[in-house]
mmCIF file of C-alpha atoms in Angstrom:
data_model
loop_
_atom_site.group_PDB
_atom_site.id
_atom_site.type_symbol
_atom_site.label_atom_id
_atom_site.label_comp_id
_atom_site.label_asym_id
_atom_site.label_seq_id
_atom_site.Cartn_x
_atom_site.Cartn_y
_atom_site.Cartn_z
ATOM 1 C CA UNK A 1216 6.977 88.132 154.183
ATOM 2 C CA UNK A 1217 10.982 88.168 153.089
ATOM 3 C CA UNK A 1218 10.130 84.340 151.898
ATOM 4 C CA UNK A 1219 7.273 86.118 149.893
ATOM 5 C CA UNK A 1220 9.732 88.745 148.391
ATOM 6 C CA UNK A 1221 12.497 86.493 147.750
ATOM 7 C CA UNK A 1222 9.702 84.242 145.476
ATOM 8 C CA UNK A 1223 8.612 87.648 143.489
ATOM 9 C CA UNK A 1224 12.454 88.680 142.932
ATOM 10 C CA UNK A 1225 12.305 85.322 140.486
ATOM 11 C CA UNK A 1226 9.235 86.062 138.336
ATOM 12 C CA UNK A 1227 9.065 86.624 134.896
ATOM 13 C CA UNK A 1228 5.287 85.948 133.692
ATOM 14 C CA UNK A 1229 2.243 86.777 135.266
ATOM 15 C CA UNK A 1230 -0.835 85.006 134.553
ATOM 16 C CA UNK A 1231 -4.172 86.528 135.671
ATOM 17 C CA UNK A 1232 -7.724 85.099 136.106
ATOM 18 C CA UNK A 1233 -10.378 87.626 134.513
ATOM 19 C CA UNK A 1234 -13.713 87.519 136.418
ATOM 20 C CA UNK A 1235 -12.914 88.111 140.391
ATOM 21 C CA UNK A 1236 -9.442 89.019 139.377
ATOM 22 C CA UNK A 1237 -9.826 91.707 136.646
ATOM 23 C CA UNK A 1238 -12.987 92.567 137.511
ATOM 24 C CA UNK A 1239 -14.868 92.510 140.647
ATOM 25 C CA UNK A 1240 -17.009 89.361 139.384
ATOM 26 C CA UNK A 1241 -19.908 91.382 138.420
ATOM 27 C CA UNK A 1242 -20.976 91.203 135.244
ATOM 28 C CA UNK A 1243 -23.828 93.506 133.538
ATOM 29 C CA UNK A 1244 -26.414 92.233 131.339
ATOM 30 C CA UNK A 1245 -28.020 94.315 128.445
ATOM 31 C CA UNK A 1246 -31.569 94.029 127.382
ATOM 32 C CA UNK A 1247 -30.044 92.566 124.147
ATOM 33 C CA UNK A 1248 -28.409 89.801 125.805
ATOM 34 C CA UNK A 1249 -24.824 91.587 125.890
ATOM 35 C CA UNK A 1250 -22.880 91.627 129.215
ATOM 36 C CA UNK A 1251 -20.221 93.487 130.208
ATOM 37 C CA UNK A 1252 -17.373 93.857 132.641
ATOM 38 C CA UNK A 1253 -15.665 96.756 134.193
ATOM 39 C CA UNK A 1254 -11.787 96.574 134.814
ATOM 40 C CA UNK A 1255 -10.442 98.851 137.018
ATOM 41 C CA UNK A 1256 -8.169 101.668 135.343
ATOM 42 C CA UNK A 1257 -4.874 100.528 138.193
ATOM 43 C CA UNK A 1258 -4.722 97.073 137.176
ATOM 44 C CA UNK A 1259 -4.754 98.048 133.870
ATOM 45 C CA UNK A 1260 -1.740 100.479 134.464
ATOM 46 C CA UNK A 1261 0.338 97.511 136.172
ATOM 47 C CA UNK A 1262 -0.424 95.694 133.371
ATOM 48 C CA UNK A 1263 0.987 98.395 130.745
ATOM 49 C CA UNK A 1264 4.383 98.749 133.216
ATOM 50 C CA UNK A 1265 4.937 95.119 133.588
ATOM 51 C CA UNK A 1266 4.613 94.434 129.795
ATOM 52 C CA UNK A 1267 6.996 97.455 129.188
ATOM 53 C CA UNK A 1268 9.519 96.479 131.692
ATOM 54 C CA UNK A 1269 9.581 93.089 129.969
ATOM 55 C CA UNK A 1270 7.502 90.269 131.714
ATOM 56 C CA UNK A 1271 4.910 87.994 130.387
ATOM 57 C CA UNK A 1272 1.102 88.764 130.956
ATOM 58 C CA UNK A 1273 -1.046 85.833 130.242
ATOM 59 C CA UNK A 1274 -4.788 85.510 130.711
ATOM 60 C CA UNK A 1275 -6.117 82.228 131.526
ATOM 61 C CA UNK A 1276 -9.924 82.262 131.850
ATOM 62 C CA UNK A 1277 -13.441 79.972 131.166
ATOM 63 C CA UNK A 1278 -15.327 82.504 130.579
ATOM 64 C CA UNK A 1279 -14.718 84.501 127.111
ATOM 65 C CA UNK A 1280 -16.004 87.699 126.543
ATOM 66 C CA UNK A 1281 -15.396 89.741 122.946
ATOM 67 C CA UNK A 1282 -14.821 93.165 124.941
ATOM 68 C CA UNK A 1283 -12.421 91.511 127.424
ATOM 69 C CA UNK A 1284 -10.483 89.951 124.633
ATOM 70 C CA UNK A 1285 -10.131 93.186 122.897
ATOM 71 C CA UNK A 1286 -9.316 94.910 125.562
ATOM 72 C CA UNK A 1287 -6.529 92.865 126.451
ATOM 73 C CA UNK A 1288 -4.922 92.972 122.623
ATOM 74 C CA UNK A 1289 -5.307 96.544 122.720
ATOM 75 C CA UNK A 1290 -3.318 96.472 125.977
ATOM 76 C CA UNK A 1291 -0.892 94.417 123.611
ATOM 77 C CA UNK A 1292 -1.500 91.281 125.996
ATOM 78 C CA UNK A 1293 -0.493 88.408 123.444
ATOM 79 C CA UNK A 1294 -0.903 85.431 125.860
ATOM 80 C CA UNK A 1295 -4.585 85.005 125.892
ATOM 81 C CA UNK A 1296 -6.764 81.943 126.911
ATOM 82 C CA UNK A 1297 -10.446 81.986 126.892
ATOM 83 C CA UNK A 1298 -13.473 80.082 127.219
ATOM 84 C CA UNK A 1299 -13.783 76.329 127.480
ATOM 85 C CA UNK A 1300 -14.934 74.479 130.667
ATOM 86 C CA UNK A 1301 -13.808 75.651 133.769
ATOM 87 C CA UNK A 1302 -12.801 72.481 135.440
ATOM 88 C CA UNK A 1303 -10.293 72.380 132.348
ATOM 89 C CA UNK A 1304 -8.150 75.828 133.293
ATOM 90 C CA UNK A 1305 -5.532 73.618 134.532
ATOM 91 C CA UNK A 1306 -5.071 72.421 131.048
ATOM 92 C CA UNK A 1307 -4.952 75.561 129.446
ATOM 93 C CA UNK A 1308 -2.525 76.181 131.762
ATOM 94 C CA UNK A 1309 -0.209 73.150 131.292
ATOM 95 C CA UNK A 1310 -0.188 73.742 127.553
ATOM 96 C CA UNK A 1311 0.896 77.234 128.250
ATOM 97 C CA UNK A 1312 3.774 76.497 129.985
ATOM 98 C CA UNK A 1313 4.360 73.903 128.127
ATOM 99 C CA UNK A 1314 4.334 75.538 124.692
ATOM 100 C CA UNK A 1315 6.356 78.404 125.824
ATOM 101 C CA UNK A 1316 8.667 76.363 127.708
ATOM 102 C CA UNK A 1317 7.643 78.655 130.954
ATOM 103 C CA UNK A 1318 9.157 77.693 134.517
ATOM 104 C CA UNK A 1319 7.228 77.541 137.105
ATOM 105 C CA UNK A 1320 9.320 78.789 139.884
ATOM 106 C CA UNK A 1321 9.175 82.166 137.668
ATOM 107 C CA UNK A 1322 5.342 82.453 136.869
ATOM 108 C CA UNK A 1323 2.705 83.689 139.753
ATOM 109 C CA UNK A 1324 -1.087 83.094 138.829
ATOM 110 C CA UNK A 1325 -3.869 85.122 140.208
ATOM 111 C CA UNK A 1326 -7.049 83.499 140.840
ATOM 112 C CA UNK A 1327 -10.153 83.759 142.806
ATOM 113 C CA UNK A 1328 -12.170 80.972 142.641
ATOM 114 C CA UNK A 1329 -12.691 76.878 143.140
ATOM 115 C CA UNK A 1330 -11.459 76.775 138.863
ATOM 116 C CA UNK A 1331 -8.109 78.378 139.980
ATOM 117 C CA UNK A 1332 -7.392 75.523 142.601
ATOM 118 C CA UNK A 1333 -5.297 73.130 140.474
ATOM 119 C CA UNK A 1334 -3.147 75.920 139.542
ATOM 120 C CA UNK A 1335 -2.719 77.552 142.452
ATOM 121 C CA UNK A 1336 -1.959 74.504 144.343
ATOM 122 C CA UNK A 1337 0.911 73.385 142.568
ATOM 123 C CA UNK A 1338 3.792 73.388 144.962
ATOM 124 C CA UNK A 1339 6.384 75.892 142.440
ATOM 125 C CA UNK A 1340 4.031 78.442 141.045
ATOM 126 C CA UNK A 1341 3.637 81.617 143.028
ATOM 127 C CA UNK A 1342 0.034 81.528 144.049
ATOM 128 C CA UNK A 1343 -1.827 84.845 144.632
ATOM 129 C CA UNK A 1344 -5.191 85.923 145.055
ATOM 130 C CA UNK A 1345 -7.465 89.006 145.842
ATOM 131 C CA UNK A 1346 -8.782 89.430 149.132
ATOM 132 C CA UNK A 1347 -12.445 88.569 148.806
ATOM 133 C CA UNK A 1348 -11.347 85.307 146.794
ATOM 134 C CA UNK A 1349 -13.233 82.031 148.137
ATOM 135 C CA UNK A 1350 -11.986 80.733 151.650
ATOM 136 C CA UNK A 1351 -10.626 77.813 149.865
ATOM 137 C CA UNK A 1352 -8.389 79.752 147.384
ATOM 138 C CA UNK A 1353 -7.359 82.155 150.261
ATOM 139 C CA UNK A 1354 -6.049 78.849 152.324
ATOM 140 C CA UNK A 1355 -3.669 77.573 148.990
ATOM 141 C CA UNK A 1356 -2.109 80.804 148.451
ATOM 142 C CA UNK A 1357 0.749 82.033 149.703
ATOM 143 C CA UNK A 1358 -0.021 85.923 149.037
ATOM 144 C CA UNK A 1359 -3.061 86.910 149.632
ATOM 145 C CA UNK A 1360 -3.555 90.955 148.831
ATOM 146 C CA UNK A 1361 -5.327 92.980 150.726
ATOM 147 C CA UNK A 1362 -7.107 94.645 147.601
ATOM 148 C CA UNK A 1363 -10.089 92.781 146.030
ATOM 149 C CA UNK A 1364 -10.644 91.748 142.484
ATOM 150 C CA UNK A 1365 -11.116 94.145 140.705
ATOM 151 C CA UNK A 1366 -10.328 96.624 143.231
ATOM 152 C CA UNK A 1367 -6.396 96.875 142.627
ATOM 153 C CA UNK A 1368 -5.201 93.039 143.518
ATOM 154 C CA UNK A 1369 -3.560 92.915 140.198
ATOM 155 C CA UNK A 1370 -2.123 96.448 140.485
ATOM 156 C CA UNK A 1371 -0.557 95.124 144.303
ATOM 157 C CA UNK A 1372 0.971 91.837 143.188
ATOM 158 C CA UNK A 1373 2.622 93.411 139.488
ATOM 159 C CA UNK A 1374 3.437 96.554 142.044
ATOM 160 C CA UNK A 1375 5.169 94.248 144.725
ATOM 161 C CA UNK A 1376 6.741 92.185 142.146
ATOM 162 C CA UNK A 1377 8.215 94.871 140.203
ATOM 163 C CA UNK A 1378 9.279 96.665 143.256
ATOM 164 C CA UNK A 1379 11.568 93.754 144.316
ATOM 165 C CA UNK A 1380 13.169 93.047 141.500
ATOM 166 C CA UNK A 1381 13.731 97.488 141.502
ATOM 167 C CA UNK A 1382 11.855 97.470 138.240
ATOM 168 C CA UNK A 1383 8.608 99.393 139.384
ATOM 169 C CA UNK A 1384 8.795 103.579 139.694
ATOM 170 C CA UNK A 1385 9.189 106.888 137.752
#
């Protein structure tokens, strides 16, 4: 764990999966066609402290919903990257990092699924997941939380990140 700590004293950006991550994977179909996603209202609050106390929050997701989107810019998340093929998220993220000049030794990515993999494997990101993420995403990272997506993983990683760099309180 003190290896663990000493990685989330360095980071500066968060980047976040949506579906599995954000939400609990579910999502809800309308009789018009419509389908929505329910975020719970914890992460969300992580979110809002770790963009106040001055980190990055960037979204990196396949899927793209409106109401997601709009949620996030309401939330004043500026870093977001939607839809597009899913065995293309590593792309997305290289041009991220890339365009932003991001290290990183400094970013942790949350995912939950076989999409995440090339991220998460990379040997100097800070790889996280939920705990009801795929076995094969549990076995790359090295944090797994003990909340599921969607459940308050987001609010435990920005929490324990925050907390050891003394940035996370009243």
């Amino acid at each position: 764990m003190a290896a663990i700590q000493a990685q989330f004293r360095q980071i500066k950006t968060f980047i976040l999966d949506v579906d599995g991550v954000l939400t609990d994977g579910s999502v809800n179909l309308l009789a018009s066609g419509e389908r929505f996603r329910t975020v719970f209202i914890r992460d969300t609050y992580a979110i809002e402290q770790a963009l106040k106390a001055g980190f990055r929050v960037g979204i990196l997701s396949s899927s793209s919903s409106e109401g997601v989107r709009n949620w996030l810019i309401a939330m004043q998340v500026k870093d977001i990257f939607m839809g597009g093929p899913s065995d293309q998220k590593i792309n997305a993220y290289l041009g991220y990092i890339a365009r932003d000049g991001l290290n990183e030794a400094e970013i942790l990515y949350m995912g939950d699924d076989l999409p995440d993999f090339s991220i998460l494997s990379r040997p100097n990101v800070v790889s996280t997941c939920p705990a009801d993420a795929v076995d094969e995403i549990r076995a790359v990272c090295q944090y797994v939380s003990p909340k599921s997506g969607g459940r308050g993983a987001v609010r435990d990683v920005i929490e324990q990140v925050m907390k050891a760099q003394g940035k996370w309180g009243i």
